[in-house]
Amino acid sequence: MPRACFKFALVAAVLALAVPAHAELTFSDPWLRAVPPVSPAMAGYVTLNNDGEEPVTITGVSTPAAGHTMLHDMESTGDGSRRMVHLHHLEIPAGESVSLAPGGKHLMLMKLTEVPAPGETVEICFHLKGGKDACTGFPVIRQSQTDG
Amino acid sequence: MRKLPYLLPYLLPLLLAFLLAGCGKQESDLPVNTRLGGEFTLTDQNGEPFSQAALNGKVTILFFGYTHCPDICPAVLARVAQVYRQLQEAGEADQVQPVFITFDPERDTAAHLKEYLPWFKANIIGLTGSLEEIRQVAKQYGVVFIKDQQEQDYLFTHSDYIYLLDDQGRVRKLYPADFTIDEVVNDAKSLL
């Protein structure tokens, strides 16, 4: 019996490690906007889907490609200008999606170790409340359909 | 009808003038904005003085931003580059000049602009200068920019209009940052 329990625990542990992302948070259309190789920063966009039954709260973002990564939103100031606002957390209600798109919420990658080129893919991880991470690859795209 | 032969010498020139008018250059119906614009002198990406008068004779697509901007400014540059490419395909890009003016002269030096802008492949002239010079030009074009210190760096709160200038340097139209490529292309062509 102890051997069976041990095997069961081992299989469960392996399966848990094999899950690549948080079961409730999925990603649609992730991409990074390509920028010149001398750029100090670049923006990332994606639709975050909460397929679960509980809200998901993102508390931070990181990537090996940048020394500092932040979630930002844009707000209008009423005089025709807009400013970026650091989002310290982002909650996605159960069953809903939040879109990070040009001109709105977006990822800001700063202190780039090396500017990734168009065609490359950069892994970015979203740190969730509760301690888990959800990661996915962001392809670097020079021209998006949203630019048209 | 009896009078028609006598009227012909007067009517024929009028008719000819009317027909010839249709063959000439069609004036754009974009109104001239008399509140914005004006002459200025800044420093180009080669470190040389650059006068707005140097743009006369070409249609100018003018916009303001800074290279540390991750979202709006690169998006605008990418869209302007698309406009330029469409005009290139139409054989008309040599009459159009994109111009980028930074409001972050501290980091956007002439040397940095010279490295940054060619990547967009749109023959963009980059202009910098002293903060006072840039503030003056921004005021002429109704541009708002405010330094915003963040945790790791500073960003800018700023307006993000794109300006279309005719070959006399007059502002003819403003566009939002998410402008339609075809609209700007067609408007630029109407000024050629």
CSV table of C-alpha atoms in Angstrom, one decimal:
chain,number,residue,atom,x,y,z
A,1,MET,CA,0.0,0.0,0.0
A,2,PRO,CA,2.7,2.5,0.8
A,3,ARG,CA,4.4,1.8,-2.5
A,4,ALA,CA,1.0,2.4,-4.3
A,5,CYS,CA,0.6,5.7,-2.4
A,6,PHE,CA,4.1,6.7,-3.3
A,7,LYS,CA,3.6,6.0,-7.0
A,8,PHE,CA,0.3,7.9,-6.9
A,9,ALA,CA,2.0,10.9,-5.3
A,10,LEU,CA,4.9,10.7,-7.8
A,11,VAL,CA,2.5,10.6,-10.8
A,12,ALA,CA,0.5,13.5,-9.4
A,13,ALA,CA,3.6,15.6,-8.9
A,14,VAL,CA,4.8,14.9,-12.5
A,15,LEU,CA,1.4,15.9,-13.9
A,16,ALA,CA,1.4,19.0,-11.8
A,17,LEU,CA,4.8,20.1,-13.1
A,18,ALA,CA,3.8,19.2,-16.7
A,19,VAL,CA,0.9,21.8,-16.8
A,20,PRO,CA,2.5,24.6,-18.7
A,21,ALA,CA,0.2,27.4,-17.6
A,22,HIS,CA,-2.4,28.3,-15.1
A,23,ALA,CA,-5.4,26.2,-15.9
A,24,GLU,CA,-7.8,29.2,-15.9
A,25,LEU,CA,-5.8,31.8,-17.7
A,26,THR,CA,-5.3,31.5,-21.4
A,27,PHE,CA,-3.9,33.7,-24.0
A,28,SER,CA,-5.1,34.9,-27.4
A,29,ASP,CA,-3.0,36.7,-30.1
A,30,PRO,CA,0.1,37.6,-28.1
A,31,TRP,CA,2.6,39.8,-29.9
A,32,LEU,CA,5.3,42.3,-29.3
A,33,ARG,CA,5.7,45.4,-31.5
A,34,ALA,CA,9.1,45.3,-33.2
A,35,VAL,CA,11.2,48.3,-32.6
A,36,PRO,CA,14.6,49.5,-33.8
A,37,PRO,CA,17.6,47.7,-32.3
A,38,VAL,CA,18.6,50.8,-30.3
A,39,SER,CA,15.2,51.1,-28.7
A,40,PRO,CA,15.2,51.1,-24.9
A,41,ALA,CA,11.6,49.8,-24.6
A,42,MET,CA,8.9,47.9,-26.4
A,43,ALA,CA,5.2,47.1,-26.0
A,44,GLY,CA,3.4,43.8,-25.8
A,45,TYR,CA,-0.2,43.0,-26.5
A,46,VAL,CA,-2.5,40.0,-25.8
A,47,THR,CA,-6.0,39.0,-24.9
A,48,LEU,CA,-6.1,37.4,-21.4
A,49,ASN,CA,-8.9,34.9,-21.0
A,50,ASN,CA,-10.1,33.7,-17.7
A,51,ASP,CA,-11.8,30.4,-18.4
A,52,GLY,CA,-12.3,29.6,-14.7
A,53,GLU,CA,-15.0,30.2,-12.2
A,54,GLU,CA,-13.0,32.5,-10.0
A,55,PRO,CA,-11.4,35.9,-10.7
A,56,VAL,CA,-7.8,35.8,-11.7
A,57,THR,CA,-5.6,38.7,-10.5
A,58,ILE,CA,-2.3,39.4,-12.2
A,59,THR,CA,0.2,41.0,-9.7
A,60,GLY,CA,3.2,41.3,-12.0
A,61,VAL,CA,4.9,40.5,-15.3
A,62,SER,CA,8.4,39.4,-16.1
A,63,THR,CA,10.5,38.2,-19.0
A,64,PRO,CA,14.1,37.2,-19.4
A,65,ALA,CA,14.3,39.7,-22.3
A,66,ALA,CA,13.8,42.8,-20.2
A,67,GLY,CA,15.2,44.0,-16.9
A,68,HIS,CA,11.8,45.5,-16.0
A,69,THR,CA,8.3,44.7,-17.2
A,70,MET,CA,5.2,46.5,-16.3
A,71,LEU,CA,1.5,46.5,-17.1
A,72,HIS,CA,0.3,49.9,-18.2
A,73,ASP,CA,-3.0,51.5,-19.1
A,74,MET,CA,-3.6,54.7,-21.0
A,75,GLU,CA,-5.9,57.4,-19.7
A,76,SER,CA,-7.0,60.6,-21.4
A,77,THR,CA,-6.3,63.8,-19.5
A,78,GLY,CA,-9.1,65.9,-21.1
A,79,ASP,CA,-6.8,68.3,-23.0
A,80,GLY,CA,-6.2,66.0,-25.9
A,81,SER,CA,-3.2,64.3,-24.3
A,82,ARG,CA,-2.9,60.8,-22.9
A,83,ARG,CA,-0.7,59.4,-20.2
A,84,MET,CA,0.4,55.9,-19.2
A,85,VAL,CA,-0.6,54.6,-15.8
A,86,HIS,CA,1.2,51.7,-14.1
A,87,LEU,CA,-1.2,49.0,-13.2
A,88,HIS,CA,0.0,47.3,-10.0
A,89,HIS,CA,-2.5,44.5,-10.5
A,90,LEU,CA,-5.1,43.5,-13.1
A,91,GLU,CA,-8.2,41.5,-12.2
A,92,ILE,CA,-9.9,39.4,-14.8
A,93,PRO,CA,-13.4,38.4,-13.8
A,94,ALA,CA,-14.4,34.7,-14.1
A,95,GLY,CA,-15.4,33.8,-17.6
A,96,GLU,CA,-14.2,37.1,-19.1
A,97,SER,CA,-11.4,38.5,-21.1
A,98,VAL,CA,-9.2,41.6,-20.9
A,99,SER,CA,-7.5,42.9,-24.0
A,100,LEU,CA,-4.1,44.5,-24.0
A,101,ALA,CA,-4.1,46.4,-27.3
A,102,PRO,CA,-2.4,49.4,-28.9
A,103,GLY,CA,-3.6,52.7,-27.4
A,104,GLY,CA,-5.0,51.0,-24.3
A,105,LYS,CA,-3.6,48.6,-21.7
A,106,HIS,CA,-0.3,47.1,-22.7
A,107,LEU,CA,2.9,45.5,-21.5
A,108,MET,CA,5.9,47.7,-21.3
A,109,LEU,CA,9.2,46.0,-21.5
A,110,MET,CA,12.1,48.2,-20.3
A,111,LYS,CA,15.8,47.8,-19.8
A,112,LEU,CA,15.9,45.4,-22.7
A,113,THR,CA,18.9,43.1,-22.5
A,114,GLU,CA,18.9,42.8,-26.3
A,115,VAL,CA,16.1,44.1,-28.6
A,116,PRO,CA,14.4,41.0,-30.0
A,117,ALA,CA,14.1,41.0,-33.8
A,118,PRO,CA,11.0,40.5,-35.9
A,119,GLY,CA,10.3,36.8,-36.1
A,120,GLU,CA,11.7,35.9,-32.7
A,121,THR,CA,9.5,34.8,-29.8
A,122,VAL,CA,9.9,36.0,-26.3
A,123,GLU,CA,8.5,34.2,-23.3
A,124,ILE,CA,6.6,36.4,-20.9
A,125,CYS,CA,5.2,35.3,-17.6
A,126,PHE,CA,2.3,36.7,-15.7
A,127,HIS,CA,2.5,36.4,-11.9
A,128,LEU,CA,-0.8,35.5,-10.4
A,129,LYS,CA,-2.2,36.1,-6.9
A,130,GLY,CA,-1.8,32.9,-5.1
A,131,GLY,CA,1.8,32.4,-6.3
A,132,LYS,CA,1.3,30.7,-9.7
A,133,ASP,CA,2.6,31.9,-13.0
A,134,ALA,CA,1.1,31.8,-16.4
A,135,CYS,CA,3.5,32.1,-19.3
A,136,THR,CA,3.3,32.2,-23.1
A,137,GLY,CA,5.4,33.1,-26.1
A,138,PHE,CA,5.0,36.5,-27.7
A,139,PRO,CA,6.1,36.7,-31.3
A,140,VAL,CA,7.8,39.9,-32.4
A,141,ILE,CA,5.9,41.5,-35.3
A,142,ARG,CA,7.0,44.4,-37.3
A,143,GLN,CA,3.6,45.4,-38.7
A,144,SER,CA,0.3,44.4,-37.1
A,145,GLN,CA,-3.1,44.4,-38.7
A,146,THR,CA,-4.1,47.0,-36.2
A,147,ASP,CA,-1.6,49.4,-37.8
A,148,GLY,CA,-3.8,49.5,-41.0
B,1,MET,CA,-30.6,82.9,-82.4
B,2,ARG,CA,-29.9,85.8,-84.7
B,3,LYS,CA,-27.6,87.3,-82.2
B,4,LEU,CA,-25.6,84.0,-81.8
B,5,PRO,CA,-23.1,84.7,-84.5
B,6,TYR,CA,-22.3,88.0,-82.9
B,7,LEU,CA,-21.9,86.5,-79.5
B,8,LEU,CA,-19.6,83.7,-80.6
B,9,PRO,CA,-16.4,85.7,-80.3
B,10,TYR,CA,-17.2,86.3,-76.7
B,11,LEU,CA,-18.6,82.9,-75.9
B,12,LEU,CA,-15.8,80.8,-77.5
B,13,PRO,CA,-13.0,82.1,-75.2
B,14,LEU,CA,-15.2,81.6,-72.2
B,15,LEU,CA,-16.0,78.0,-73.3
B,16,LEU,CA,-12.3,77.4,-73.9
B,17,ALA,CA,-11.3,78.7,-70.5
B,18,PHE,CA,-13.9,76.5,-68.8
B,19,LEU,CA,-12.6,73.4,-70.6
B,20,LEU,CA,-9.0,74.2,-69.8
B,21,ALA,CA,-9.7,74.8,-66.1
B,22,GLY,CA,-10.8,71.1,-65.9
B,23,CYS,CA,-7.4,70.0,-67.2
B,24,GLY,CA,-5.3,71.9,-64.6
B,25,LYS,CA,-4.2,70.8,-61.1
B,26,GLN,CA,-7.2,70.1,-58.8
B,27,GLU,CA,-6.9,72.2,-55.6
B,28,SER,CA,-7.3,70.1,-52.5
B,29,ASP,CA,-10.5,70.9,-50.5
B,30,LEU,CA,-8.6,70.5,-47.2
B,31,PRO,CA,-8.9,73.8,-45.4
B,32,VAL,CA,-5.9,75.8,-44.3
B,33,ASN,CA,-5.5,75.8,-40.5
B,34,THR,CA,-4.5,79.3,-39.6
B,35,ARG,CA,-4.2,78.7,-35.9
B,36,LEU,CA,-1.5,76.1,-35.9
B,37,GLY,CA,1.9,75.9,-37.6
B,38,GLY,CA,4.6,78.4,-38.5
B,39,GLU,CA,8.3,78.5,-39.1
B,40,PHE,CA,10.8,77.0,-36.8
B,41,THR,CA,14.5,75.9,-36.7
B,42,LEU,CA,15.6,72.8,-34.9
B,43,THR,CA,18.5,70.3,-35.2
B,44,ASP,CA,18.3,67.4,-37.5
B,45,GLN,CA,19.6,63.9,-37.0
B,46,ASN,CA,22.9,64.9,-38.5
B,47,GLY,CA,23.4,67.6,-35.9
B,48,GLU,CA,22.7,70.4,-38.4
B,49,PRO,CA,20.3,73.3,-38.1
B,50,PHE,CA,17.0,72.5,-39.9
B,51,SER,CA,14.6,75.1,-40.9
B,52,GLN,CA,10.9,74.4,-41.5
B,53,ALA,CA,11.3,76.4,-44.7
B,54,ALA,CA,13.4,73.5,-46.1
B,55,LEU,CA,10.2,71.5,-46.2
B,56,ASN,CA,8.5,73.9,-48.6
B,57,GLY,CA,7.9,72.4,-52.0
B,58,LYS,CA,6.9,69.0,-50.4
B,59,VAL,CA,3.9,67.7,-48.5
B,60,THR,CA,5.0,67.1,-44.9
B,61,ILE,CA,3.6,64.5,-42.5
B,62,LEU,CA,4.6,65.9,-39.1
B,63,PHE,CA,4.3,64.2,-35.7
B,64,PHE,CA,5.8,64.6,-32.3
B,65,GLY,CA,6.9,61.9,-29.9
B,66,TYR,CA,9.9,60.3,-28.1
B,67,THR,CA,11.8,57.1,-28.7
B,68,HIS,CA,11.4,55.8,-25.2
B,69,CYS,CA,7.7,55.7,-25.8
B,70,PRO,CA,6.7,52.0,-26.1
B,71,ASP,CA,3.2,52.2,-27.3
B,72,ILE,CA,1.8,55.2,-29.2
B,73,CYS,CA,4.9,56.6,-30.8
B,74,PRO,CA,6.3,53.4,-32.4
B,75,ALA,CA,2.7,52.7,-33.6
B,76,VAL,CA,2.5,56.1,-35.2
B,77,LEU,CA,5.9,55.7,-36.8
B,78,ALA,CA,4.9,52.3,-38.2
B,79,ARG,CA,1.7,53.8,-39.6
B,80,VAL,CA,3.5,56.7,-41.1
B,81,ALA,CA,6.0,54.3,-42.7
B,82,GLN,CA,3.0,52.5,-44.2
B,83,VAL,CA,1.7,55.7,-45.7
B,84,TYR,CA,5.1,56.5,-47.1
B,85,ARG,CA,5.4,53.0,-48.6
B,86,GLN,CA,2.0,53.3,-50.3
B,87,LEU,CA,3.1,56.7,-51.8
B,88,GLN,CA,6.4,55.1,-52.9
B,89,GLU,CA,4.4,52.4,-54.8
B,90,ALA,CA,2.4,55.2,-56.4
B,91,GLY,CA,5.7,56.9,-57.4
B,92,GLU,CA,4.9,60.0,-55.3
B,93,ALA,CA,7.0,59.6,-52.2
B,94,ASP,CA,9.7,61.9,-53.4
B,95,GLN,CA,7.2,64.8,-53.0
B,96,VAL,CA,6.3,63.8,-49.4
B,97,GLN,CA,8.4,64.2,-46.3
B,98,PRO,CA,7.8,62.6,-42.9
B,99,VAL,CA,9.2,64.6,-40.0
B,100,PHE,CA,9.5,63.5,-36.4
B,101,ILE,CA,10.0,66.0,-33.7
B,102,THR,CA,11.0,64.8,-30.2
B,103,PHE,CA,10.0,66.4,-27.0
B,104,ASP,CA,12.6,64.4,-25.1
B,105,PRO,CA,15.8,66.1,-26.3
B,106,GLU,CA,17.7,64.8,-23.2
B,107,ARG,CA,17.6,61.2,-24.5
B,108,ASP,CA,16.7,61.8,-28.1
B,109,THR,CA,19.9,63.4,-29.3
B,110,ALA,CA,20.7,63.8,-32.9
B,111,ALA,CA,22.9,60.8,-32.8
B,112,HIS,CA,20.2,58.6,-31.3
B,113,LEU,CA,17.6,59.8,-33.8
B,114,LYS,CA,20.0,59.0,-36.6
B,115,GLU,CA,20.3,55.4,-35.3
B,116,TYR,CA,16.6,55.0,-34.5
B,117,LEU,CA,14.6,56.4,-37.4
B,118,PRO,CA,16.1,54.7,-40.5
B,119,TRP,CA,14.8,51.3,-39.2
B,120,PHE,CA,11.3,52.5,-40.2
B,121,LYS,CA,12.5,52.8,-43.9
B,122,ALA,CA,10.4,55.9,-44.5
B,123,ASN,CA,13.0,58.6,-45.0
B,124,ILE,CA,11.9,60.2,-41.8
B,125,ILE,CA,13.7,63.4,-40.8
B,126,GLY,CA,14.3,63.5,-37.0
B,127,LEU,CA,14.4,66.8,-35.2
B,128,THR,CA,15.7,67.7,-31.8
B,129,GLY,CA,17.0,70.8,-30.1
B,130,SER,CA,17.0,72.6,-26.8
B,131,LEU,CA,14.0,72.1,-24.6
B,132,GLU,CA,13.1,75.7,-25.0
B,133,GLU,CA,13.2,75.4,-28.8
B,134,ILE,CA,11.0,72.3,-28.7
B,135,ARG,CA,8.6,73.9,-26.3
B,136,GLN,CA,8.2,76.8,-28.8
B,137,VAL,CA,7.5,74.5,-31.7
B,138,ALA,CA,5.1,72.4,-29.7
B,139,LYS,CA,3.2,75.5,-28.7
B,140,GLN,CA,3.0,76.5,-32.4
B,141,TYR,CA,1.4,73.2,-33.2
B,142,GLY,CA,-0.8,72.9,-30.1
B,143,VAL,CA,1.2,69.9,-28.8
B,144,VAL,CA,1.0,69.1,-25.1
B,145,PHE,CA,3.8,67.2,-23.4
B,146,ILE,CA,4.4,66.8,-19.7
B,147,LYS,CA,7.3,64.8,-18.1
B,148,ASP,CA,6.0,62.1,-15.9
B,149,GLN,CA,8.5,60.5,-13.5
B,150,GLN,CA,7.8,56.8,-13.1
B,151,GLU,CA,9.4,54.3,-10.8
B,152,GLN,CA,12.2,53.2,-13.1
B,153,ASP,CA,12.4,56.0,-15.6
B,154,TYR,CA,10.4,59.0,-16.9
B,155,LEU,CA,7.7,58.9,-19.5
B,156,PHE,CA,5.6,61.7,-21.1
B,157,THR,CA,2.0,62.5,-21.0
B,158,HIS,CA,1.4,63.9,-24.4
B,159,SER,CA,-1.0,64.7,-27.2
B,160,ASP,CA,-0.6,62.5,-30.3
B,161,TYR,CA,-1.9,64.2,-33.3
B,162,ILE,CA,-0.4,63.9,-36.8
B,163,TYR,CA,-0.2,67.0,-38.9
B,164,LEU,CA,-0.4,67.1,-42.7
B,165,LEU,CA,1.3,70.2,-44.1
B,166,ASP,CA,1.1,71.4,-47.7
B,167,ASP,CA,4.0,72.5,-49.9
B,168,GLN,CA,3.9,75.9,-48.4
B,169,GLY,CA,4.2,74.6,-44.8
B,170,ARG,CA,0.6,75.3,-43.9
B,171,VAL,CA,-1.3,72.9,-41.7
B,172,ARG,CA,-4.1,71.3,-43.7
B,173,LYS,CA,-5.4,68.5,-41.5
B,174,LEU,CA,-4.9,66.8,-38.2
B,175,TYR,CA,-5.3,63.1,-37.5
B,176,PRO,CA,-5.5,61.0,-34.4
B,177,ALA,CA,-2.8,58.4,-33.6
B,178,ASP,CA,-4.9,55.6,-35.0
B,179,PHE,CA,-5.5,57.3,-38.3
B,180,THR,CA,-6.5,55.3,-41.4
B,181,ILE,CA,-3.6,54.7,-43.7
B,182,ASP,CA,-5.7,55.3,-46.9
B,183,GLU,CA,-7.1,58.5,-45.6
B,184,VAL,CA,-3.7,60.1,-45.1
B,185,VAL,CA,-2.4,58.7,-48.4
B,186,ASN,CA,-5.3,60.2,-50.3
B,187,ASP,CA,-5.1,63.5,-48.5
B,188,ALA,CA,-1.4,63.7,-49.1
B,189,LYS,CA,-2.0,63.0,-52.8
B,190,SER,CA,-4.7,65.7,-52.9
B,191,LEU,CA,-2.0,68.2,-51.9
B,192,LEU,CA,0.5,67.1,-54.6
